[in-house]
CSV table of C-alpha atoms in Angstrom, one decimal:
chain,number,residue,atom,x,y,z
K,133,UNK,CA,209.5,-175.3,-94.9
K,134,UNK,CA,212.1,-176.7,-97.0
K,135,UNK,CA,211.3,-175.2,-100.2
K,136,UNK,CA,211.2,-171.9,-98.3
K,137,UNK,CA,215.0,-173.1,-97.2
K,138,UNK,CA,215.7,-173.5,-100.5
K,139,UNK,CA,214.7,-169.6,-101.9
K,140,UNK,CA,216.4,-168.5,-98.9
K,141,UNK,CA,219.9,-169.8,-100.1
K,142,UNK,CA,222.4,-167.0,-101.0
K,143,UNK,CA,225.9,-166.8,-102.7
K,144,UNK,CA,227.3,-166.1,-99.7
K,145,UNK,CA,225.9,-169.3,-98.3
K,146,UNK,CA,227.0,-171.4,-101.1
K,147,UNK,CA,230.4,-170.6,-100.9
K,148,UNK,CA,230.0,-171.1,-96.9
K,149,UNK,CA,229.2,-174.9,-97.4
K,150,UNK,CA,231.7,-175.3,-100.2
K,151,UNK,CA,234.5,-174.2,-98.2
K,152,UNK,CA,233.6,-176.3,-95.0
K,153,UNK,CA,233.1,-179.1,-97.0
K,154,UNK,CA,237.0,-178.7,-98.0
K,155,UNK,CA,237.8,-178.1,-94.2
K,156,UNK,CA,235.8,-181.3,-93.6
K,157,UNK,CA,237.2,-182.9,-96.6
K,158,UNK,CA,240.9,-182.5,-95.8
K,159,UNK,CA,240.2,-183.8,-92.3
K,160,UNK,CA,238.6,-187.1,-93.6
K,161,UNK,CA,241.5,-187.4,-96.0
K,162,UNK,CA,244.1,-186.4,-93.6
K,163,UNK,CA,242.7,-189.2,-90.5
K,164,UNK,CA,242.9,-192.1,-93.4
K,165,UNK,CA,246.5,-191.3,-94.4
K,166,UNK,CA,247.5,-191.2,-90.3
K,167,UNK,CA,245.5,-194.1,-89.9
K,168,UNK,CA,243.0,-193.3,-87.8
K,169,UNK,CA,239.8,-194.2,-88.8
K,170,UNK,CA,238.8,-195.0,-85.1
K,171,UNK,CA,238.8,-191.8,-84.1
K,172,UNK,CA,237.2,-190.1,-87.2
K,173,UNK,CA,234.3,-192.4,-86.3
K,174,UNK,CA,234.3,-191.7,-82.6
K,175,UNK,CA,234.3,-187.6,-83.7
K,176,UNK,CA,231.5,-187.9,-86.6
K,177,UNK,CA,229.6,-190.4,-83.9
K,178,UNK,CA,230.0,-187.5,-81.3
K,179,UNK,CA,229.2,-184.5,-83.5
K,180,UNK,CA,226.0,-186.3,-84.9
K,181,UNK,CA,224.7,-186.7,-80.9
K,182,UNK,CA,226.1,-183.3,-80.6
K,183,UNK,CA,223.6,-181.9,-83.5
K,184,UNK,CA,221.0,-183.7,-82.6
K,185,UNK,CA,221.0,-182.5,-78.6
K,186,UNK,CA,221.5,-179.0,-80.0
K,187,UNK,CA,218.2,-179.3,-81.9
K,188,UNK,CA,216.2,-180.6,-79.4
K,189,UNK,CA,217.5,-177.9,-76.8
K,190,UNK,CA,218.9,-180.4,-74.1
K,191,UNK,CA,221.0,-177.9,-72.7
K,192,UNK,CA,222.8,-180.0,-69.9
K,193,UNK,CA,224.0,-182.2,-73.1
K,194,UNK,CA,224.8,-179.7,-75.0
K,195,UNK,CA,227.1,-178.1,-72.4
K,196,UNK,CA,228.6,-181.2,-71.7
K,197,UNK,CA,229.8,-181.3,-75.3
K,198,UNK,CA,231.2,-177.8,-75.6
K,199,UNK,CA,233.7,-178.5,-72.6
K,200,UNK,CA,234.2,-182.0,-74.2
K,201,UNK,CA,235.2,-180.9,-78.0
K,202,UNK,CA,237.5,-178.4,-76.3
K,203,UNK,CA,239.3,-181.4,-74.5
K,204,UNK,CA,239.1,-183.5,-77.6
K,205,UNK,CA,241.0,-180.8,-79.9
K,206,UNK,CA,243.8,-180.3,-77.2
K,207,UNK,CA,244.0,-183.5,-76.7
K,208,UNK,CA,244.3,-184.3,-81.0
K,209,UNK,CA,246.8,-181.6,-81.4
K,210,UNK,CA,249.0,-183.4,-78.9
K,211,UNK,CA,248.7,-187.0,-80.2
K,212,UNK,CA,248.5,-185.8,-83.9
K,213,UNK,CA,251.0,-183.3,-84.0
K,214,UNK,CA,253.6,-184.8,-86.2
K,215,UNK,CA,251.0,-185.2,-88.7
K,216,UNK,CA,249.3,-181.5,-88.2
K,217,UNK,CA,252.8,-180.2,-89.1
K,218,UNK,CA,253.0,-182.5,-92.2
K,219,UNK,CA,249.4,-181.5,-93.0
K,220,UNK,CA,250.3,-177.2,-92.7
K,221,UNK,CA,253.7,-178.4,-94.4
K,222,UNK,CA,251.5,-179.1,-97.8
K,223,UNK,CA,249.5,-176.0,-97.9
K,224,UNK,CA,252.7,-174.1,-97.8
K,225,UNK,CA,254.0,-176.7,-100.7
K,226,UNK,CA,250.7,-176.1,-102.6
K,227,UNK,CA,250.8,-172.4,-102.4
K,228,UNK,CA,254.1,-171.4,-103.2
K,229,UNK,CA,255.9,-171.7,-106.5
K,230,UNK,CA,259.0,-173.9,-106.7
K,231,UNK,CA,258.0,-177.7,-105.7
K,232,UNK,CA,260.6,-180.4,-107.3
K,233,UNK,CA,260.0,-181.3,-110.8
K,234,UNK,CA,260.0,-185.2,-111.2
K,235,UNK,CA,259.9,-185.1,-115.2
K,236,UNK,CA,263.5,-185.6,-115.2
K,237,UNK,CA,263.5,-188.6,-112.8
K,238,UNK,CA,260.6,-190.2,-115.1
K,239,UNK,CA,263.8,-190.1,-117.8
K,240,UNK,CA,265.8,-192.0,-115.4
K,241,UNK,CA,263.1,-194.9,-114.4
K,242,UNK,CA,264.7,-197.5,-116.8
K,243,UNK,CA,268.0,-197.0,-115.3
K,244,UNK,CA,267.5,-196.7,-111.7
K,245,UNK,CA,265.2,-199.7,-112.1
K,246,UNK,CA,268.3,-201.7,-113.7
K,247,UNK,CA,270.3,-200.0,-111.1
K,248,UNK,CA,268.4,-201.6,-108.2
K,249,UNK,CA,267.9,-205.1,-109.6
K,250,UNK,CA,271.6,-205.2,-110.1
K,251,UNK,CA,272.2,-204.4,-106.3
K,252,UNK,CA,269.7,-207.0,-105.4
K,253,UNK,CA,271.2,-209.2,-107.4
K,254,UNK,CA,274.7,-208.8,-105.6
K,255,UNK,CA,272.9,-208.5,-101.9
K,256,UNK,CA,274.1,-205.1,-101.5
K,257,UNK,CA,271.5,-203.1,-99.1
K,258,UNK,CA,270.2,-200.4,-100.2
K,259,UNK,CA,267.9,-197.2,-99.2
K,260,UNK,CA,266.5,-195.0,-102.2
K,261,UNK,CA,264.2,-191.8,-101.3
K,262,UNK,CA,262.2,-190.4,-104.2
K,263,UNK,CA,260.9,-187.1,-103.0
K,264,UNK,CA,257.7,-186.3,-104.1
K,265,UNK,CA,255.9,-182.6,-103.3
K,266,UNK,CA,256.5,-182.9,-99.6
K,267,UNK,CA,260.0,-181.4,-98.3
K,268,UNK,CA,262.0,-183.9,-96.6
K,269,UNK,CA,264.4,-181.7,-94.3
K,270,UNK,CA,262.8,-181.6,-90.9
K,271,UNK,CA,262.5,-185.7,-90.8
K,272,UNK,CA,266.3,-186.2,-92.3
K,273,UNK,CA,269.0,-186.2,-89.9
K,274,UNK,CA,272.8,-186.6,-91.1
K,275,UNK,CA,274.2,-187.3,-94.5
K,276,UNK,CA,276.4,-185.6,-96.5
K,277,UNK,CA,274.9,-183.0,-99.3
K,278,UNK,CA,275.9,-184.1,-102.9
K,279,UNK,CA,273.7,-182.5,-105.7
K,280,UNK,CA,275.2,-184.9,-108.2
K,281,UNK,CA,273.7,-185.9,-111.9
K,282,UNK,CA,271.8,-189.2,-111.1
K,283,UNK,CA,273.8,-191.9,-112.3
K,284,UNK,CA,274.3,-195.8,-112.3
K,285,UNK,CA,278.0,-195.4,-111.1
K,286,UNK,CA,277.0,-192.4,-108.6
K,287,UNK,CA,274.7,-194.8,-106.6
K,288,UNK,CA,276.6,-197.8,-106.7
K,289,UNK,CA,279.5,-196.0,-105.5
K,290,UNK,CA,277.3,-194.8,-102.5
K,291,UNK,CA,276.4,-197.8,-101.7
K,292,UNK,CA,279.5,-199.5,-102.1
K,293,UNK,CA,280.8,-201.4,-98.5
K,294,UNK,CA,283.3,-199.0,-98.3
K,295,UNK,CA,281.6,-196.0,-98.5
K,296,UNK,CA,281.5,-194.1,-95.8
K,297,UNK,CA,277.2,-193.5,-96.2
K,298,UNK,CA,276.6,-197.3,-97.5
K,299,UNK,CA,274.5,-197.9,-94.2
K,300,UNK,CA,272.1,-194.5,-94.6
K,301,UNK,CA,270.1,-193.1,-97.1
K,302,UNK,CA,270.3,-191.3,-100.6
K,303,UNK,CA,267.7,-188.5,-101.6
K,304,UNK,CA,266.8,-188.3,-105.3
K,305,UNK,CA,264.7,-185.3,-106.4
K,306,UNK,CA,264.5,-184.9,-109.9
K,307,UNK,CA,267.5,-186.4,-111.7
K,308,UNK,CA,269.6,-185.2,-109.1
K,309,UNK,CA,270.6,-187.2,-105.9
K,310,UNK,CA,271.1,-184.4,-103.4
K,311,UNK,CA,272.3,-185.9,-100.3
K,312,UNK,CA,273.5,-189.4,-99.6
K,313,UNK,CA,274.5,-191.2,-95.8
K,314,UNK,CA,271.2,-189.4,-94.2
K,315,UNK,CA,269.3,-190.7,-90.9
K,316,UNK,CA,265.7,-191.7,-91.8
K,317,UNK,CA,263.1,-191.8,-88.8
K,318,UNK,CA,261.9,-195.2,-87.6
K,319,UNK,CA,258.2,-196.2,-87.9
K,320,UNK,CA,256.0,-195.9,-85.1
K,321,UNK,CA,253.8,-198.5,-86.3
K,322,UNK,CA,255.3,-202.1,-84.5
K,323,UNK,CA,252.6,-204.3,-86.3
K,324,UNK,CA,254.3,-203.3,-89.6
K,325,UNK,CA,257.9,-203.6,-88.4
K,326,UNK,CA,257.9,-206.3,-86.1
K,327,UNK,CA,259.7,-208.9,-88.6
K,328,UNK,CA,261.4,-206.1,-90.7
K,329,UNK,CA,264.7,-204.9,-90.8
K,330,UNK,CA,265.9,-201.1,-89.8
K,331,UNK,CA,266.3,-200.3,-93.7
K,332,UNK,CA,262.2,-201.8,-93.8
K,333,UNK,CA,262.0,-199.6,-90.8
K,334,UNK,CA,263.3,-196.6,-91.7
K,335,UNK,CA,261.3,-196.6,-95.0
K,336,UNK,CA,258.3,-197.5,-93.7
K,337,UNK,CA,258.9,-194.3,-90.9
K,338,UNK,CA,259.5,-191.4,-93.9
K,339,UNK,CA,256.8,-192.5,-96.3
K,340,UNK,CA,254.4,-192.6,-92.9
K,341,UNK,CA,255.2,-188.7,-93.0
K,342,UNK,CA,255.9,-187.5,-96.6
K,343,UNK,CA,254.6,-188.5,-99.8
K,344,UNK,CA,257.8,-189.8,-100.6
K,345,UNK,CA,258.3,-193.4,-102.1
K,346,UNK,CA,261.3,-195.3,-101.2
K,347,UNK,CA,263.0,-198.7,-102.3
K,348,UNK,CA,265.1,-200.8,-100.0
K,349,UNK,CA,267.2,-203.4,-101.4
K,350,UNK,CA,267.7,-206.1,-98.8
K,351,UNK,CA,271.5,-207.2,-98.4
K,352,UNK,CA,270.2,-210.8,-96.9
K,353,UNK,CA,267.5,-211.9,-99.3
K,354,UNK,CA,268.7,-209.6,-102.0
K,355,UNK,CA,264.8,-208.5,-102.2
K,356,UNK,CA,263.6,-205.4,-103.4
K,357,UNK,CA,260.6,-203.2,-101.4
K,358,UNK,CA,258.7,-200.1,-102.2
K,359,UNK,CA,257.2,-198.3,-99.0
K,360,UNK,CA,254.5,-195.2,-100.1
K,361,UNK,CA,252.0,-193.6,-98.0
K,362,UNK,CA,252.3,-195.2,-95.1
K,363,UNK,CA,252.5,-199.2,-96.3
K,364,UNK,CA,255.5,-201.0,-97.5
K,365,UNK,CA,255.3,-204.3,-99.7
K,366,UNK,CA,258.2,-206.6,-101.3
K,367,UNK,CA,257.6,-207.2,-105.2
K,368,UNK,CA,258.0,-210.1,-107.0
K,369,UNK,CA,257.9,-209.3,-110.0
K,370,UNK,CA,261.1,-207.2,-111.1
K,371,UNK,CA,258.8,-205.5,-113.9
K,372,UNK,CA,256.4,-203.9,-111.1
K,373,UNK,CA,259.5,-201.9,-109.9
K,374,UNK,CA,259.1,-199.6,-113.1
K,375,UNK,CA,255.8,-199.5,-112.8
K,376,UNK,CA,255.8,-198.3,-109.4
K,377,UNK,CA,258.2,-195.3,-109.8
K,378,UNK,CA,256.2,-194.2,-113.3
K,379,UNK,CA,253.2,-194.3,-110.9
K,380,UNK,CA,254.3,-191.8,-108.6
K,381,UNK,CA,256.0,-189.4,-110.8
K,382,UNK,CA,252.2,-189.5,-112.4
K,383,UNK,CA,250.8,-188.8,-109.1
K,384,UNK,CA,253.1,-186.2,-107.6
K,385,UNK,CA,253.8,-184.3,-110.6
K,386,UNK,CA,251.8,-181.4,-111.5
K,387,UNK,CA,249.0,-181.9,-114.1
K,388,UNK,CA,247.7,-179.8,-116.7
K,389,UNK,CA,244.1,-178.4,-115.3
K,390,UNK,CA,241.9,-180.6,-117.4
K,391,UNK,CA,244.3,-183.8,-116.1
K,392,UNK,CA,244.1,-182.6,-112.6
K,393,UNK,CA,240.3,-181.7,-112.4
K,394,UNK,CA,240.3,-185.8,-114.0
K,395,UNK,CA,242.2,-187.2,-111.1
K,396,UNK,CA,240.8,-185.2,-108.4
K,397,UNK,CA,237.3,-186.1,-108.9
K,398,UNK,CA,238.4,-189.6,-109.5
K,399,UNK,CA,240.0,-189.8,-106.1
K,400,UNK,CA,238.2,-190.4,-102.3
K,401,UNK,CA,234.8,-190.2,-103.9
K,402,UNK,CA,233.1,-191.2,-100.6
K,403,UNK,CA,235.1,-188.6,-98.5
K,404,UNK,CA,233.9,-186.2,-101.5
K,405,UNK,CA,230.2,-187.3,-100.6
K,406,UNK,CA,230.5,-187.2,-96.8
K,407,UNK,CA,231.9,-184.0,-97.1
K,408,UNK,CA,229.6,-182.2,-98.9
K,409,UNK,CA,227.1,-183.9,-97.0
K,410,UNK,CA,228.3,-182.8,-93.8
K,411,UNK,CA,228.6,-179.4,-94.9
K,412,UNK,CA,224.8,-178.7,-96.2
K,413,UNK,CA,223.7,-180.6,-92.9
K,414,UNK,CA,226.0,-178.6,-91.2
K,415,UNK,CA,224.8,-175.1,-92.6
K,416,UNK,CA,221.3,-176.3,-92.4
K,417,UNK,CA,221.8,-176.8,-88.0
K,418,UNK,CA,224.4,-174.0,-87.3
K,419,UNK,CA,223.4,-171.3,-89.7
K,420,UNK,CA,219.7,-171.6,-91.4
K,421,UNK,CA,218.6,-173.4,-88.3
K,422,UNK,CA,219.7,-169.8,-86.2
K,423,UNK,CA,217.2,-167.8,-88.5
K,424,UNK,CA,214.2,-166.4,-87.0
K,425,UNK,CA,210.9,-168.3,-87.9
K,426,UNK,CA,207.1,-168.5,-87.5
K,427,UNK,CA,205.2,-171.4,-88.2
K,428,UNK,CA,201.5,-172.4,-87.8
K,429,UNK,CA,200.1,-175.3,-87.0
K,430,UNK,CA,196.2,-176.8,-86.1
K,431,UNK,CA,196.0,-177.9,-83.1
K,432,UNK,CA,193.1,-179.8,-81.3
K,433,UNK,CA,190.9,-178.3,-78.9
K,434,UNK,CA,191.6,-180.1,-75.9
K,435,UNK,CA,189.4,-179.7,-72.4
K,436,UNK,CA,190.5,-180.0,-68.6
K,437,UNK,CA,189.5,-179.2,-65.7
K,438,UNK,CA,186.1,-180.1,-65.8
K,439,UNK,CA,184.5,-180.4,-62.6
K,440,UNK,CA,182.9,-184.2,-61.5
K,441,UNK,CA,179.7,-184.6,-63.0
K,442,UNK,CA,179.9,-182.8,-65.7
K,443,UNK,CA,180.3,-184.0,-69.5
K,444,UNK,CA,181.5,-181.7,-73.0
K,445,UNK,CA,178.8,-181.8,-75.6
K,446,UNK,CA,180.5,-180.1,-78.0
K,447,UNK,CA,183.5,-177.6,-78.7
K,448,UNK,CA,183.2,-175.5,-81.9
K,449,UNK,CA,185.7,-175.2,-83.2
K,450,UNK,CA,187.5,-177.9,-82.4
K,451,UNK,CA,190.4,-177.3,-83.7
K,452,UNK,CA,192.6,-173.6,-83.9
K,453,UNK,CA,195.4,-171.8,-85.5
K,454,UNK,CA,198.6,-171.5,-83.8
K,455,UNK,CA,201.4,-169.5,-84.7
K,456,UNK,CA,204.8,-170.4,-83.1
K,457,UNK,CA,207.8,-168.4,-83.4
K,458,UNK,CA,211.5,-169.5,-82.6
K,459,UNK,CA,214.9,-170.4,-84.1
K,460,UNK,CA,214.2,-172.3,-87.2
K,461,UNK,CA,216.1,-175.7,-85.5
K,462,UNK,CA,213.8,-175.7,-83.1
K,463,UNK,CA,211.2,-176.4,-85.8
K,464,UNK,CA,212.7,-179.4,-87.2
K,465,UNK,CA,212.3,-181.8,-84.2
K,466,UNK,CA,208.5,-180.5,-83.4
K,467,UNK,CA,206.0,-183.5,-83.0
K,468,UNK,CA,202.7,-182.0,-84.4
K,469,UNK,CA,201.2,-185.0,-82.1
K,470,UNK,CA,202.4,-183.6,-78.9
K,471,UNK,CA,200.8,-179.9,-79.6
K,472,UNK,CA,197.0,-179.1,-78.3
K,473,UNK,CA,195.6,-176.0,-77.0
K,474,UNK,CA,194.0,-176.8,-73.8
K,475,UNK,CA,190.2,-175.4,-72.8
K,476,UNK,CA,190.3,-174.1,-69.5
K,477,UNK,CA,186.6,-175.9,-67.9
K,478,UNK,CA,187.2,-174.4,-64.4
K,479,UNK,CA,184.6,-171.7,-64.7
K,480,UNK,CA,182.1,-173.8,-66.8
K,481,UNK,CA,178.7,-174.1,-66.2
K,482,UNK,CA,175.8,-176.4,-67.7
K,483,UNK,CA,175.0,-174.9,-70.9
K,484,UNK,CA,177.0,-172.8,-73.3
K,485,UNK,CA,180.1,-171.2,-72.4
K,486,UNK,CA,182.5,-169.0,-74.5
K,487,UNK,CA,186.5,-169.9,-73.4
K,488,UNK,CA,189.0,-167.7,-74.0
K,489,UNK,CA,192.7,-169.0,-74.6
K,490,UNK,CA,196.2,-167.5,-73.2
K,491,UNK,CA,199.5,-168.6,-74.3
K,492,UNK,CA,200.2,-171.0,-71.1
K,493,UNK,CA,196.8,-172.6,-72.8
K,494,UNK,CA,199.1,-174.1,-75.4
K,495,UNK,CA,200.9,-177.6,-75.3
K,496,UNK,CA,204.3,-176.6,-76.9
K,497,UNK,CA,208.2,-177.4,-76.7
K,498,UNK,CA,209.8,-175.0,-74.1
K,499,UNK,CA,211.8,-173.1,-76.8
K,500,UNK,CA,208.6,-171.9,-78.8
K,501,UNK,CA,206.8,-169.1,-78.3
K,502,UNK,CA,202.8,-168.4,-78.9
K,503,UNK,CA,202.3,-165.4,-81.3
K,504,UNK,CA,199.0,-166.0,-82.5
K,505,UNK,CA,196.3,-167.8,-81.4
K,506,UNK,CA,192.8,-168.3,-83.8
K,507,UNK,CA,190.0,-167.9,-83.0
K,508,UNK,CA,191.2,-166.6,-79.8
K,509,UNK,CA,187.8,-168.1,-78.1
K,510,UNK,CA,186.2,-171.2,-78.3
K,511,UNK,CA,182.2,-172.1,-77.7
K,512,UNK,CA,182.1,-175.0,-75.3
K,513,UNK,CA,178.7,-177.1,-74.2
K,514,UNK,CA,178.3,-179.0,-71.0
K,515,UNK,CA,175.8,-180.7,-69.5
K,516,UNK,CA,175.2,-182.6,-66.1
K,517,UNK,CA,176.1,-186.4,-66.7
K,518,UNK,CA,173.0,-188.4,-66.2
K,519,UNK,CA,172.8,-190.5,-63.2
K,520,UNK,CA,172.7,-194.2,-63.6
K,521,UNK,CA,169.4,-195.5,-62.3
């Protein structure tokens, strides 16, 4: 059966399972940036019981879990829908022309990094957004618009205690800082900001939602923190700052093809392999499994209703072809151990008797039908038990 599963693979369904396994790839990637695992468990937990009723044919389950995913997706669209916007936000990014080039920003690393240690140096607070391919807009409230040539001056003016923005945030794309005083929203996640500051906060809250990465300089301990994808962490080492920003103009910019066909397959290998895996299996249940098919087993010749007193001496043959036909998933969970066509002994008499089968004869799964049954007629010898002196 499987190598005829094989041969029977088309184009058409090769491109099917490559492009669900990028739906289902996406997904995975999309629950571990919005943190939660949990759930992608609890859904690949529920599909897998889901498959697995489906192929059986329990059809009470089964209906349970169609009115149950509904419910589920309703109910993820309303919990996750700041993150489903961020997620269509992306495709839009990715398929139109025009996202921010950061090659001029990598030309300004060494001075914004001196830039930064200088404030921390003189405890004067500070909140630096570096876009990266995701646009900032809909999550930045306030601020003034600038579009000034990145500078050391420019942002230490900004964030002088008498400027009027000192207390909001500047937004850098390329080497230009385009908007200055701006409103950044607040992280949701209390474990993470329980001892940190609103700057710390406010950091932690954009880079939950973009791909941005941000550095706060804090005005107390006059320490320097990066936040990026959703995780925020204070550096010791002043030399890591550099590092850090040279890291995600690598990341976010736009690779040559060879470069990005490199980093791609280098990145979320096991969501790669559950991906494609889910996708095959998938195909295999929901499309292959809906093909018509015909398979034939032996089965063992198996009497009843003999009447008391009476013994079998021999069946011949004892065992017969059967050809079922269904669905081809309601092959795969057949037990050849539970199948038996039964011999019919109500008419039998001492001596040789010729039984002829009928479908009800056959011991089968519900959703099988009988097609074929050979020989269609067994021979069948009883004889009178002898009686125990």
């Amino acid at each position: 059966m499987f190598l005829s599963s094989i041969r029977a693979i088309g184009t058409a369904d090769l491109l099917d399972m490559a492009f669900v396994a990028v739906l289902v790839y996406a997904l995975l990637v999309w629950f571990k940036r919005a943190k939660a695992a949990v759930v992608a468990k609890g859904m690949l937990i529920a599909a897998v019981v889901y498959l697995f009723s489906r192929g059986m044919g329990m059809t009470m389950t089964t209906g349970i879990f169609h009115g149950f995913f509904a419910i589920v997706v309703v109910a993820l669209v309303v919990i996750f829908q700041e993150e489903l916007r961020t997620v269509f936000e992306r495709i839009a990014v990715l398929s139109l022309p025009g996202t921010a080039d950061l090659r001029p920003l990598a030309r300004q690393t060494g001075m914004l990094t001196r830039t930064i240690h200088d404030m921390a140096a003189d405890r004067v607070g500070a909140l630096i957004v570096l876009r990266g391919r995701d646009p900032l807009d809909r999550h930045v409230e306030g601020g003034w618009e600038l579009n000034g040539l990145l500078s050391e001056p420019l942002i230490k003016s900004l964030f002088d205690y008498h400027s009027m923005g000192h207390d909001g945030a500047v937004i850098i794309e390329g080497e230009r800082l385009t908007r200055f005083g701006c409103h950044l929203p607040l992280s949701k996640d209390f474990s993470k900001t329980d001892k940190l500051g609103t700057r710390h906060s406010a950091a932690l809250g954009i880079v939950e939602l973009t791909d941005a990465l941000v550095v706060v300089v804090s005005e107390e301990r006059g320490s320097v923190s990066v936040a990026r994808e959703g995780s925020i962490e204070t550096l010791l080492n002043p030399d890591d700052l550099g590092e850090r920003i040279s890291r995600f103009v690598e990341d976010t910019q736009p690779q040559p093809h060879r470069d990005a066909l490199q980093v791609f397959l280098q990145r979320n290998v096991r969501e790669k392999v559950i991906a494609t895996v889910s996708a095959v299996i998938l195909w295999f249940f929901i499309v292959f499994g809906a093909k018509e098919w015909r398979q034939a087993y032996e089965l063992p010749a198996v009497p009843r209703n003999l009447a008391a007193g009476m013994r079998v001496v021999r069946i011949q043959p004892e065992r017969v072809r059967v050809v079922f036909a269904g669905k081809l998933r309601d092959f795969y969970w057949v037990d050849r151990r539970g199948l038996a066509a039964r011999v019919d002994l109500t008419l039998a008499k001492p001596g040789a008797n010729l039984v002829r089968f009928a479908a009800e004869d056959v011991v089968r799964p519900a959703h099988l039908s009988v097609e074929e049954i050979d020989p269609l007629r067994v021979a069948v010898d009883v004889a009178e038990k002898e009686a125990r002196p």
